[in-house]
Coordinates of C-alpha atoms and ligand atoms in Angstrom, one line a residue:
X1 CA 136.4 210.4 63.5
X2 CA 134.4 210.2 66.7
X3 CA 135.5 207.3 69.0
X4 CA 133.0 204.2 68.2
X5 CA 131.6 203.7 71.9
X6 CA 130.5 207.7 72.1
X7 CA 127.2 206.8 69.9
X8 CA 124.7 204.2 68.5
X9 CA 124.0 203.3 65.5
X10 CA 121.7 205.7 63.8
X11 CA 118.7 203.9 63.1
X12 CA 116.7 200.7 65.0
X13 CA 115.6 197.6 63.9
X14 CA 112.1 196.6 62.3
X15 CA 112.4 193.7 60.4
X16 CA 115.2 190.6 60.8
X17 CA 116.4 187.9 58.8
X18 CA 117.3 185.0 60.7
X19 CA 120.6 183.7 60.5
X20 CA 122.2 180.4 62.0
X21 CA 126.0 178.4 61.9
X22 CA 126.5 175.2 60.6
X23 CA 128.5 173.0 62.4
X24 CA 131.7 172.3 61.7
X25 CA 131.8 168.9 60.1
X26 CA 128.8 170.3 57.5
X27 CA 131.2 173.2 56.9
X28 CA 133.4 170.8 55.8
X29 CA 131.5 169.3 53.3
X30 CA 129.7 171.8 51.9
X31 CA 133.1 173.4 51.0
X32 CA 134.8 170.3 49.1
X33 CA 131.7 170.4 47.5
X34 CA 131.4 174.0 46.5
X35 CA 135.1 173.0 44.9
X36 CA 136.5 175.3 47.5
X37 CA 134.9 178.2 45.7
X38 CA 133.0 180.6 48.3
X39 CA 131.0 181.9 45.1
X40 CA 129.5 178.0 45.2
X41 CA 127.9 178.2 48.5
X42 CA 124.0 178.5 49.0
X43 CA 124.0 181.7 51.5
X44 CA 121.9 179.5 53.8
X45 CA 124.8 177.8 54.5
X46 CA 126.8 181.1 55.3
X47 CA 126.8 182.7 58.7
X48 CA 128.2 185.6 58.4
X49 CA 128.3 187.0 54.8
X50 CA 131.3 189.5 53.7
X51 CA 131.4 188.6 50.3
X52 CA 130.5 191.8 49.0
X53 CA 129.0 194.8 50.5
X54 CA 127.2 195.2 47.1
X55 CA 123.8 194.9 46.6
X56 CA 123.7 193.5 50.8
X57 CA 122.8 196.3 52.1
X58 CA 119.5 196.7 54.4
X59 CA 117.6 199.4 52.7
X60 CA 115.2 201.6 54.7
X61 CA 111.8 202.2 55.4
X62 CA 111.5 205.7 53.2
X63 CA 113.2 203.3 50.6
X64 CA 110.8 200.6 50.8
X65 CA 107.7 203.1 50.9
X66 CA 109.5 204.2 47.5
X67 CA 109.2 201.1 46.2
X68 CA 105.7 201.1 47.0
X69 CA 105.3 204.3 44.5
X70 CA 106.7 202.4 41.3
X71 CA 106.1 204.1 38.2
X72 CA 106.1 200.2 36.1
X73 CA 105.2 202.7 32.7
X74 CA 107.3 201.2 30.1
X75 CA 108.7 205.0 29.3
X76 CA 109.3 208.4 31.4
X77 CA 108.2 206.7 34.2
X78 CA 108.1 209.2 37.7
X79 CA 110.9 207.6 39.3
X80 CA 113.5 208.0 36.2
X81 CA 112.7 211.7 37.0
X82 CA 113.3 211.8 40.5
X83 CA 116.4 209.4 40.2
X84 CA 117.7 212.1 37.8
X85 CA 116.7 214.9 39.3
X86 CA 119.0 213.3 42.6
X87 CA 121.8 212.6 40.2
X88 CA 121.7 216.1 39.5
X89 CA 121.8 217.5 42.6
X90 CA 123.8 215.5 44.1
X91 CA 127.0 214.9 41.2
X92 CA 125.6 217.9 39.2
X93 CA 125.3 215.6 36.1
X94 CA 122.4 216.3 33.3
X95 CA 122.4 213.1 31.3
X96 CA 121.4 210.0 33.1
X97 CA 121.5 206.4 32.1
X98 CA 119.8 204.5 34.2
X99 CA 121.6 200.8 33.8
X100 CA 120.3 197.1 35.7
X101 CA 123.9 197.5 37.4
X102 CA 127.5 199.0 37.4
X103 CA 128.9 196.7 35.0
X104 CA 126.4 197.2 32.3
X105 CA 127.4 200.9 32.9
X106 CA 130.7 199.9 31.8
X107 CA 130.0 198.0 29.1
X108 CA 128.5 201.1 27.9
X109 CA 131.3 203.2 28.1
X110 CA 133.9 201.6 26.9
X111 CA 131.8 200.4 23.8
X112 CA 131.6 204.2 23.2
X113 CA 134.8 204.5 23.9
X114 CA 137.8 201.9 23.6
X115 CA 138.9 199.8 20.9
X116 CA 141.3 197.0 20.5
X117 CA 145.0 197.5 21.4
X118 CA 144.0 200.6 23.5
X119 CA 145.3 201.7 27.1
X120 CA 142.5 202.4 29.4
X121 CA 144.4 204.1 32.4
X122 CA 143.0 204.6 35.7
X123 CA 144.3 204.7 39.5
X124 CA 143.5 201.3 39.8
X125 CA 140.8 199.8 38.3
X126 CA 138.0 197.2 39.9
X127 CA 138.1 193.6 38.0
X128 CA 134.5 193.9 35.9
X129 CA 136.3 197.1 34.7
X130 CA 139.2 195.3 33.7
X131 CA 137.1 192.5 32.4
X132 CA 135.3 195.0 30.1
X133 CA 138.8 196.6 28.6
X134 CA 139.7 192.9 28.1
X135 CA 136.7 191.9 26.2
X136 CA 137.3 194.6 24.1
X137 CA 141.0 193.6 23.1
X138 CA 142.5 196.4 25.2
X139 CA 144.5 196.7 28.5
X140 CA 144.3 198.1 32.0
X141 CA 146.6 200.4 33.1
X142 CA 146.6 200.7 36.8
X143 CA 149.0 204.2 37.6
X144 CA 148.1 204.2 41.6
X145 CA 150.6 206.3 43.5
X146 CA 153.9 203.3 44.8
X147 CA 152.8 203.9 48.4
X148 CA 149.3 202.7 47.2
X149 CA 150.7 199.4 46.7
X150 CA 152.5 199.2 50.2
X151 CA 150.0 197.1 52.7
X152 CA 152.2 198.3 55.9
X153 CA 152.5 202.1 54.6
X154 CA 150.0 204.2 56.5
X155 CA 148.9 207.3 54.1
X156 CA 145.6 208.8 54.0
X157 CA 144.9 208.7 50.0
X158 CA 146.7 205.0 48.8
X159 CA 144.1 205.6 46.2
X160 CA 145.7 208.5 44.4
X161 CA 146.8 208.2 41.0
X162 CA 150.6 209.0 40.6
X163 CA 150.4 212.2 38.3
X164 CA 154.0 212.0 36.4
X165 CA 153.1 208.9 35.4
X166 CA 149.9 210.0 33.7
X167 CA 151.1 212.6 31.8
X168 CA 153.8 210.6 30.7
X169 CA 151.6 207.8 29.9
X170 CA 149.3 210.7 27.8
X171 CA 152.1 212.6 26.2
X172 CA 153.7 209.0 25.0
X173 CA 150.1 207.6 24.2
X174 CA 148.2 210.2 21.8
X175 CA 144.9 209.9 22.4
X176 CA 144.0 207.0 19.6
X177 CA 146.2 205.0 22.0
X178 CA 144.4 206.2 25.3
X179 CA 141.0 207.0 24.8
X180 CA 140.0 207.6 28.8
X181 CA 141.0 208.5 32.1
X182 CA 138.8 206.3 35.0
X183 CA 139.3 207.3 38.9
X184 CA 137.6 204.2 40.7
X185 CA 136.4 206.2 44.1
X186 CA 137.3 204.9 46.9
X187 CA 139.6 202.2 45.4
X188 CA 138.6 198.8 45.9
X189 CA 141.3 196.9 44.7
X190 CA 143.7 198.0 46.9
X191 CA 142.0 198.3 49.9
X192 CA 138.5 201.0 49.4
X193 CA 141.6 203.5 49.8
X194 CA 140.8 206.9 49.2
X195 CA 141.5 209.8 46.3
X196 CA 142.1 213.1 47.4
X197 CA 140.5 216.2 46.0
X198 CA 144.0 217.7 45.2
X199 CA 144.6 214.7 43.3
X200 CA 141.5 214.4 41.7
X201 CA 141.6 218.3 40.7
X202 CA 145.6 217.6 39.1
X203 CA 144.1 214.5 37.1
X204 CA 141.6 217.1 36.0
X205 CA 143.8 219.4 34.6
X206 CA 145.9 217.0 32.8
X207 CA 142.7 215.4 31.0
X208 CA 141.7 218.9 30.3
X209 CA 145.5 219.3 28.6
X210 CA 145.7 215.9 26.8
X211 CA 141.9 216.4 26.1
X212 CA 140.8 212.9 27.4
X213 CA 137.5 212.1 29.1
X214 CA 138.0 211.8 32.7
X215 CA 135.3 209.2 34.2
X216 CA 134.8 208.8 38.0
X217 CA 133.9 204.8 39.0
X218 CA 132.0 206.2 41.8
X219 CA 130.7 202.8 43.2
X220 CA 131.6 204.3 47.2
X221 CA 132.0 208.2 46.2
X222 CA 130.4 208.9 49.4
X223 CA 133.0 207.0 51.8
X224 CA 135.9 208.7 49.6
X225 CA 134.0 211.7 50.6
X226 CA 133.8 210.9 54.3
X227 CA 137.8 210.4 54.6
X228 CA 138.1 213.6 52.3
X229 CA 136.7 215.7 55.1
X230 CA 138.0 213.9 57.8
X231 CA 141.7 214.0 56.2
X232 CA 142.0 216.5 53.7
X233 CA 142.8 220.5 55.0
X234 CA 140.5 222.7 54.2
X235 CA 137.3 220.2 54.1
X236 CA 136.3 219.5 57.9
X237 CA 133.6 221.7 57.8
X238 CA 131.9 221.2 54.3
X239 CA 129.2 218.8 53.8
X240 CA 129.9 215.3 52.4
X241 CA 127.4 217.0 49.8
X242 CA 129.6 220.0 49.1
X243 CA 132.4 217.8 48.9
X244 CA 131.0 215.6 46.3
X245 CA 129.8 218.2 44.0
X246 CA 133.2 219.9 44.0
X247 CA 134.4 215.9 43.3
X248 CA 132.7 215.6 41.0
X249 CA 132.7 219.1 39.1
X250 CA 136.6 217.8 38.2
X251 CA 135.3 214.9 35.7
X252 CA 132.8 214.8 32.6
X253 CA 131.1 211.9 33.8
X254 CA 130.8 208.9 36.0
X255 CA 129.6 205.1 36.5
X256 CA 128.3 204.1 39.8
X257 CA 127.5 200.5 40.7
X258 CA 124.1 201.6 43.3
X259 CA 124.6 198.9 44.8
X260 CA 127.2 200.2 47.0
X261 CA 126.6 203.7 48.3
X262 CA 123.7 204.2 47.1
X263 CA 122.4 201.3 49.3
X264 CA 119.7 199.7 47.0
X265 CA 120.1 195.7 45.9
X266 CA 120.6 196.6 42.7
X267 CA 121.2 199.4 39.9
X268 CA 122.9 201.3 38.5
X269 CA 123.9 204.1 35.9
X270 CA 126.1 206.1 33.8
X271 CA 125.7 209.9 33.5
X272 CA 127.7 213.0 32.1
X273 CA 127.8 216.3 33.2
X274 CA 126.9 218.0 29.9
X275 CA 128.0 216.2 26.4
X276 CA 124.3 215.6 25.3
X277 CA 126.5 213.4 22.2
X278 CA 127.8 211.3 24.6
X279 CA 124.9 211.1 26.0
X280 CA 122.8 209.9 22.8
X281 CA 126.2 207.5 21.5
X282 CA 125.2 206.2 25.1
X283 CA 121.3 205.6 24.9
X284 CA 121.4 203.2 21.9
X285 CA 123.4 201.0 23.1
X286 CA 121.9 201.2 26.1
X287 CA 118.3 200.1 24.4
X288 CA 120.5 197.1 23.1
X289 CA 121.5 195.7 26.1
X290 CA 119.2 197.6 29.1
X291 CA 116.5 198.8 28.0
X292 CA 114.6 202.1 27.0
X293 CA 116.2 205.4 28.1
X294 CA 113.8 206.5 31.2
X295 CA 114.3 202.3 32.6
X296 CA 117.4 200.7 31.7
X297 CA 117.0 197.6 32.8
X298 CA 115.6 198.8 36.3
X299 CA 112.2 198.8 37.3
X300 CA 110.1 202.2 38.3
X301 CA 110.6 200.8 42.3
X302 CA 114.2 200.0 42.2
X303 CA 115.0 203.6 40.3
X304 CA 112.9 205.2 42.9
X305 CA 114.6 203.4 46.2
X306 CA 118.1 204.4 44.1
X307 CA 116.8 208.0 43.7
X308 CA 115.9 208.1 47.7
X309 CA 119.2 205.8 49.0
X310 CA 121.4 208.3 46.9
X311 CA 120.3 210.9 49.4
X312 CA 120.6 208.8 52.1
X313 CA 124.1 207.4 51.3
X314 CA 125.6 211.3 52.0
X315 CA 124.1 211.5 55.2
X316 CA 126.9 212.2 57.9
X317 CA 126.0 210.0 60.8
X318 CA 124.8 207.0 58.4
X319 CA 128.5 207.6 57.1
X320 CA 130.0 207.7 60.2
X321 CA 128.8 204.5 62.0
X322 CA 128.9 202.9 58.8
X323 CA 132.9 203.6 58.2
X324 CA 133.3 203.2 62.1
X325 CA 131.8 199.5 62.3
X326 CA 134.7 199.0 59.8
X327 CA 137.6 200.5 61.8
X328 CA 136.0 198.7 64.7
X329 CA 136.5 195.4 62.9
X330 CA 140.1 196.4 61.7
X331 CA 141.0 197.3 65.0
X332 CA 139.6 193.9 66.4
X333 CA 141.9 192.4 64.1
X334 CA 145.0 194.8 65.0
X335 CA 144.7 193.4 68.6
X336 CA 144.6 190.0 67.2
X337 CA 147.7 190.5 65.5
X338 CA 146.2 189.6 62.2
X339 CA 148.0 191.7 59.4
X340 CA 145.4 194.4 57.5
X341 CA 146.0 197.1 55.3
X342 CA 146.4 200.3 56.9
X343 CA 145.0 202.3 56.9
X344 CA 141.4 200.5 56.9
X345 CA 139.7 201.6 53.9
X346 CA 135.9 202.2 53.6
X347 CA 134.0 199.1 53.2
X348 CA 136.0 196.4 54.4
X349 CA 138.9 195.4 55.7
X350 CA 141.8 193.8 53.7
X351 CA 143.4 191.0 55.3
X352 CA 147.4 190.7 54.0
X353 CA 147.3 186.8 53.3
X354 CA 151.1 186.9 52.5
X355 CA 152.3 188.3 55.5
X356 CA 149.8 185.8 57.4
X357 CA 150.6 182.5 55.6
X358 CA 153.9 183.6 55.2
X359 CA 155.2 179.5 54.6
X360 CA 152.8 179.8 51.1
X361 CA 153.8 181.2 48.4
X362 CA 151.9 183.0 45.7
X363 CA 152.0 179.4 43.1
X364 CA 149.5 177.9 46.5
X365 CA 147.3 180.7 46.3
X366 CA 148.0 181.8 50.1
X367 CA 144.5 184.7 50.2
X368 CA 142.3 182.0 48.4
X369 CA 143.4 179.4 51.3
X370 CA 142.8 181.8 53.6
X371 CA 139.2 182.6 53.0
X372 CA 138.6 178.5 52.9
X373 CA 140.1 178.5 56.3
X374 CA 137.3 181.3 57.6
X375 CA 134.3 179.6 56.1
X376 CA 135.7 176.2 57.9
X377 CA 136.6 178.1 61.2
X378 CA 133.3 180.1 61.5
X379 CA 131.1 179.8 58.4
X380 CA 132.5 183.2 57.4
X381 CA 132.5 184.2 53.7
X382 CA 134.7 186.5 52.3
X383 CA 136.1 186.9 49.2
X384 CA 139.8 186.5 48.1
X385 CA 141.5 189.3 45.7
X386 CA 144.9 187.9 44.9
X387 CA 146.0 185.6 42.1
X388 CA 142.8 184.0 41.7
X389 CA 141.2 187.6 40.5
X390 CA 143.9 189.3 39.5
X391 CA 146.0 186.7 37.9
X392 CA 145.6 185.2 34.3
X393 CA 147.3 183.2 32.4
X394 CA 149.6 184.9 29.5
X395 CA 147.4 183.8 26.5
X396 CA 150.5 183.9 24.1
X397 CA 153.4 182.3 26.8
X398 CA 151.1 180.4 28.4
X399 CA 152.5 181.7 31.9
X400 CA 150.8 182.6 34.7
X401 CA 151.1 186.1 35.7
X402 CA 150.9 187.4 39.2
X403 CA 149.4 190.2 41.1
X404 CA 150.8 192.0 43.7
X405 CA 149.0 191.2 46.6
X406 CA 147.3 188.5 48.4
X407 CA 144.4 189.7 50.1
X408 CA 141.2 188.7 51.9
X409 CA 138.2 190.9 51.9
X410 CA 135.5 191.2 54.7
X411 CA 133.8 193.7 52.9
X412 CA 131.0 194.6 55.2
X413 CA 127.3 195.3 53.8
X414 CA 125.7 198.4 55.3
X415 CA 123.4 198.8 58.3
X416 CA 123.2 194.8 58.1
X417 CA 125.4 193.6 60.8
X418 CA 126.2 194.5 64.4
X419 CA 129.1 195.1 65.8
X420 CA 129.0 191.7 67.6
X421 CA 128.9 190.0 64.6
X422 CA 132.4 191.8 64.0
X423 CA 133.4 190.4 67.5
X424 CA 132.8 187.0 65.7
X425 CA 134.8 187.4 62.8
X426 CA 138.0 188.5 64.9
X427 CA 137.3 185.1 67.2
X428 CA 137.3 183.4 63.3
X429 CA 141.2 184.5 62.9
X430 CA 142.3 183.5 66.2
X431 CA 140.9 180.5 65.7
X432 CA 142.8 179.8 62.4
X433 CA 145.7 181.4 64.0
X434 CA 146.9 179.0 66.0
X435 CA 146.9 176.6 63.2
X436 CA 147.9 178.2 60.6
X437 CA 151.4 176.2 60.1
X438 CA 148.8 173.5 58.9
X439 CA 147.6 175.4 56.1
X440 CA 148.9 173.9 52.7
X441 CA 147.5 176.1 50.2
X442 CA 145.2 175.1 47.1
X443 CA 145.7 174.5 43.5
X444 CA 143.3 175.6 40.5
X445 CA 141.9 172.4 38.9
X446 CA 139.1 174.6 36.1
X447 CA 139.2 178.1 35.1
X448 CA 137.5 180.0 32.3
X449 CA 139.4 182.8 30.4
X450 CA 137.9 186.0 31.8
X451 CA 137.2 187.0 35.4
X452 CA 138.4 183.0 36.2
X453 CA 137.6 183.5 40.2
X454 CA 133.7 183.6 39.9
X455 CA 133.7 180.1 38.7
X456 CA 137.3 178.6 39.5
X457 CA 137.3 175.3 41.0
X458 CA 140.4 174.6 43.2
X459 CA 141.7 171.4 45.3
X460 CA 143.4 171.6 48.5
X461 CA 147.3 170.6 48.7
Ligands
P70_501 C1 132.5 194.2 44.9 C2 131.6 194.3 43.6 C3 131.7 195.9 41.9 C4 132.2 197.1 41.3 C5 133.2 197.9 42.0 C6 133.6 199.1 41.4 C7 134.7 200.0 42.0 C8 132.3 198.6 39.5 C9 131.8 197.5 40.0 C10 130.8 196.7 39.3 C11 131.6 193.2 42.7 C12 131.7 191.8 43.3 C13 132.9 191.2 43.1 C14 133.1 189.9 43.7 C15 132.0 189.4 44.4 C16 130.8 190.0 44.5 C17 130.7 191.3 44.0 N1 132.2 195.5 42.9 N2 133.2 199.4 40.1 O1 132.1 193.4 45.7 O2 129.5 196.9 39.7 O3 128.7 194.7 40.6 O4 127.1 196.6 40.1 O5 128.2 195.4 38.3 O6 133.6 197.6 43.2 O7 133.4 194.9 45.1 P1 128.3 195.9 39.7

């Protein structure tokens, strides 16, 4: 990776959106009242917005004048043709299914594919994911390699999935037991930590032998790319392009959430490289729930910015400054002694909330406290993935189960911020820092059953 002061940023500035800070004693308020949920805030009342980097980013001007060239025909509208013919060239996929986002992708596969009782095993997979095996009576199975799971360990694919594991967890489960294989590229839940292409191949073979679809969540393919070339022997000097076709040839088909790499606000689809059955299974329930084949739920502008940001989400210096602002902001953090997984994964950086609020234990919810304490600091949101997400409550025991880790995410939106406004966010954490002994820790007061953090409500202790 080129050192972050030895270029720009690859593009200039034509339009802004203004942004402003609240003060302090507003910040307070509008927190209580938001229940101490970051979800609750109006954005206005955000400053600096690391939620999510999907659906955030700043789209171009080649994809705006796309949206200019909408094809609003209610079927085989231009644009469905071009966003295939991009899927196609770029994942070397036939059969596209243009869905509103990545979840509704998912809901689509795993009606075709999982029933109740079923393991759906994957590296790790992202929480809508698991929230679609749950709905569906059947469970997660996360086999990501032990070092994955180490926030100190420094390894340049925490994403792989650990391979004995899987075909143990195949040989013991025949296939009416587990119906699919899911590689979530790069992996979010752990830290938008990498899979390598070895790995990827290996998980191939072993679908191949166990004869088990293998689907790639390929939400940020194109950063797993990046740190594919920049980490794995043998890659340096193939394109991001070459690399994901050759990704990509290893599975029968993906989902992608566009919102991510391929830097529209929203989208999404499911495709597969050549079962035209799948394909059709996929289509009606598709025009149940999204709408006819050539639209899915998308309209003829958004499929055409997806079918152009696809192209420019591989684009090497795009990729470059976009994974460098991270490391820039991870390495703020570094010198500000605030504990991060390392190594720093593609679109954000994962704050360790248990190493930082070390006096809180998991029952106080130590990463949801956290990212309370930077919206009241700075007006920063983030977004907490520790036992708020990734805890439940053991419908048949009644106990709380939990994750485990405790992080914070700044995920970053692409070519949206500066890199002062990462200068900010470090200033944020030395600022909470130095009072951090204060910090009690909150408890949840309301949760619904499934995916409980997007509408939680908590009280401070
Ligand atoms: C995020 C968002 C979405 C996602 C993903 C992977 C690997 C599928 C999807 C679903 C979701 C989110 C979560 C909390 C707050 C805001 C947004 N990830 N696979 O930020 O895609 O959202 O398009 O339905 O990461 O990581 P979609």
């Amino acid at each position: 990776m080129r050192s972050r002061d030895s270029y720009a940023e690859p593009y200039r500035i034509k339009m802004i959106e203004p942004i402003r800070q609240k003060d302090r004693q507003a910040r307070e308020k509008l927190i209580k009242e938001a229940y101490y949920n970051l979800f609750n805030l109006k954005a206005e009342d955000v400053y600096i917005d690391l939620l999510t980097d999907s659906g955030t980013s700043a789209m171009s001007a080649n994809q705006w004048s796309g949206m200019m060239i909408g094809d609003e025909s209610y079927a085989g509208c231009d644009n469905f043709y071009n966003l295939r013919d991009a899927i196609n060239d770029i994942f070397g996929y036939s059969y596209v299914v243009p869905t509103h986002q990545g979840r509704a992708a998912e809901n689509i596969l795993m009606s075709m594919f999982v029933d109740e009782k079923q393991d759906v095993i994957g590296n790790m997979h992202f929480d809508t994911t698991e929230g679609h095996i749950r709905l569906r009576k059947a469970n997660p199975v996360n086999l990501v390699i032990n070092e994955g799971l180490d926030p100190e360990l420094d390894h340049p694919f925490k994403g792989n999935i650990n391979l004995e594991s899987l075909e143990k967890t195949l040989q013991d489960n025949g296939p009416e037991r587990a119906p699919l294989i899911i590689m979530t590229v790069t992996c979010n839940s752990n830290g938008g930590q990498p899979v390598s292409m070895e790995n990827m191949r290996e998980v191939s073979v072993l679908a191949k032998k166990y004869k088990r679809p293998l689907i790639i969540d390929a939400a940020r393919y194109a950063e797993n790319c990046y740190f594919i070339k920049h980490r794995e022997s043998g890659y340096a000097d193939k394109s991001i392009r070459d690399i994901a076709r050759e990704m990509f040839s290893y599975a029968d088909g993906c989902t992608m959430s566009s919102k991510k790499d391929a830097l529209v606000n929203i989208g999404g689809f499911l495709a597969f490289k050549d079962n035209e059955d799948w394909y059709e299974d996929a289509v009606q329930i598709q025009i149940c729930y999204e709408g006819f084949r050539t639209y899915g739920g998308l309209a003829g502008r958004d499929l055409e910015a997806l079918a152009r940001g696809l192209y420019e989400g591989t684009e090497e210096d795009y990729l470059e400054d976009r994974i460098g602002q991270v490391y820039y902001l991870g390495g703020k953090l570094t010198e500000a002694d605030v504990p991060i997984i390392k190594p720093v994964g593609g679109h954000g950086v994962f704050v360790d909330a248990a190493r930082f609020l070390p006096h809180l234990p998991q029952t106080k919810l130590p990463a949801q406290a956290l990212a309370v304490e930077l919206y009241r600091e700075a007006g920063i949101r983030s977004i907490e993935l520790g036992t708020s997400t990734f805890g439940y409550t053991n419908p048949e025991t009644g106990e709380e189960v939990y994750p485990p880790q405790e992080l914070v995410r700044l995920a970053i939106p692409r070519r949206a911020y500066t890199d002062r406004h990462m200068d900010m966010v470090a200033k944020a954490f030395e600022g909470i820092a130095e009072r951090k002994s204060n910090i009690n820790g909150l408890k949840i007061i309301y949760q619904a059953k499934i995916l409980r953090h997007f509408t939680a409500r908590y009280e401070m202790l």
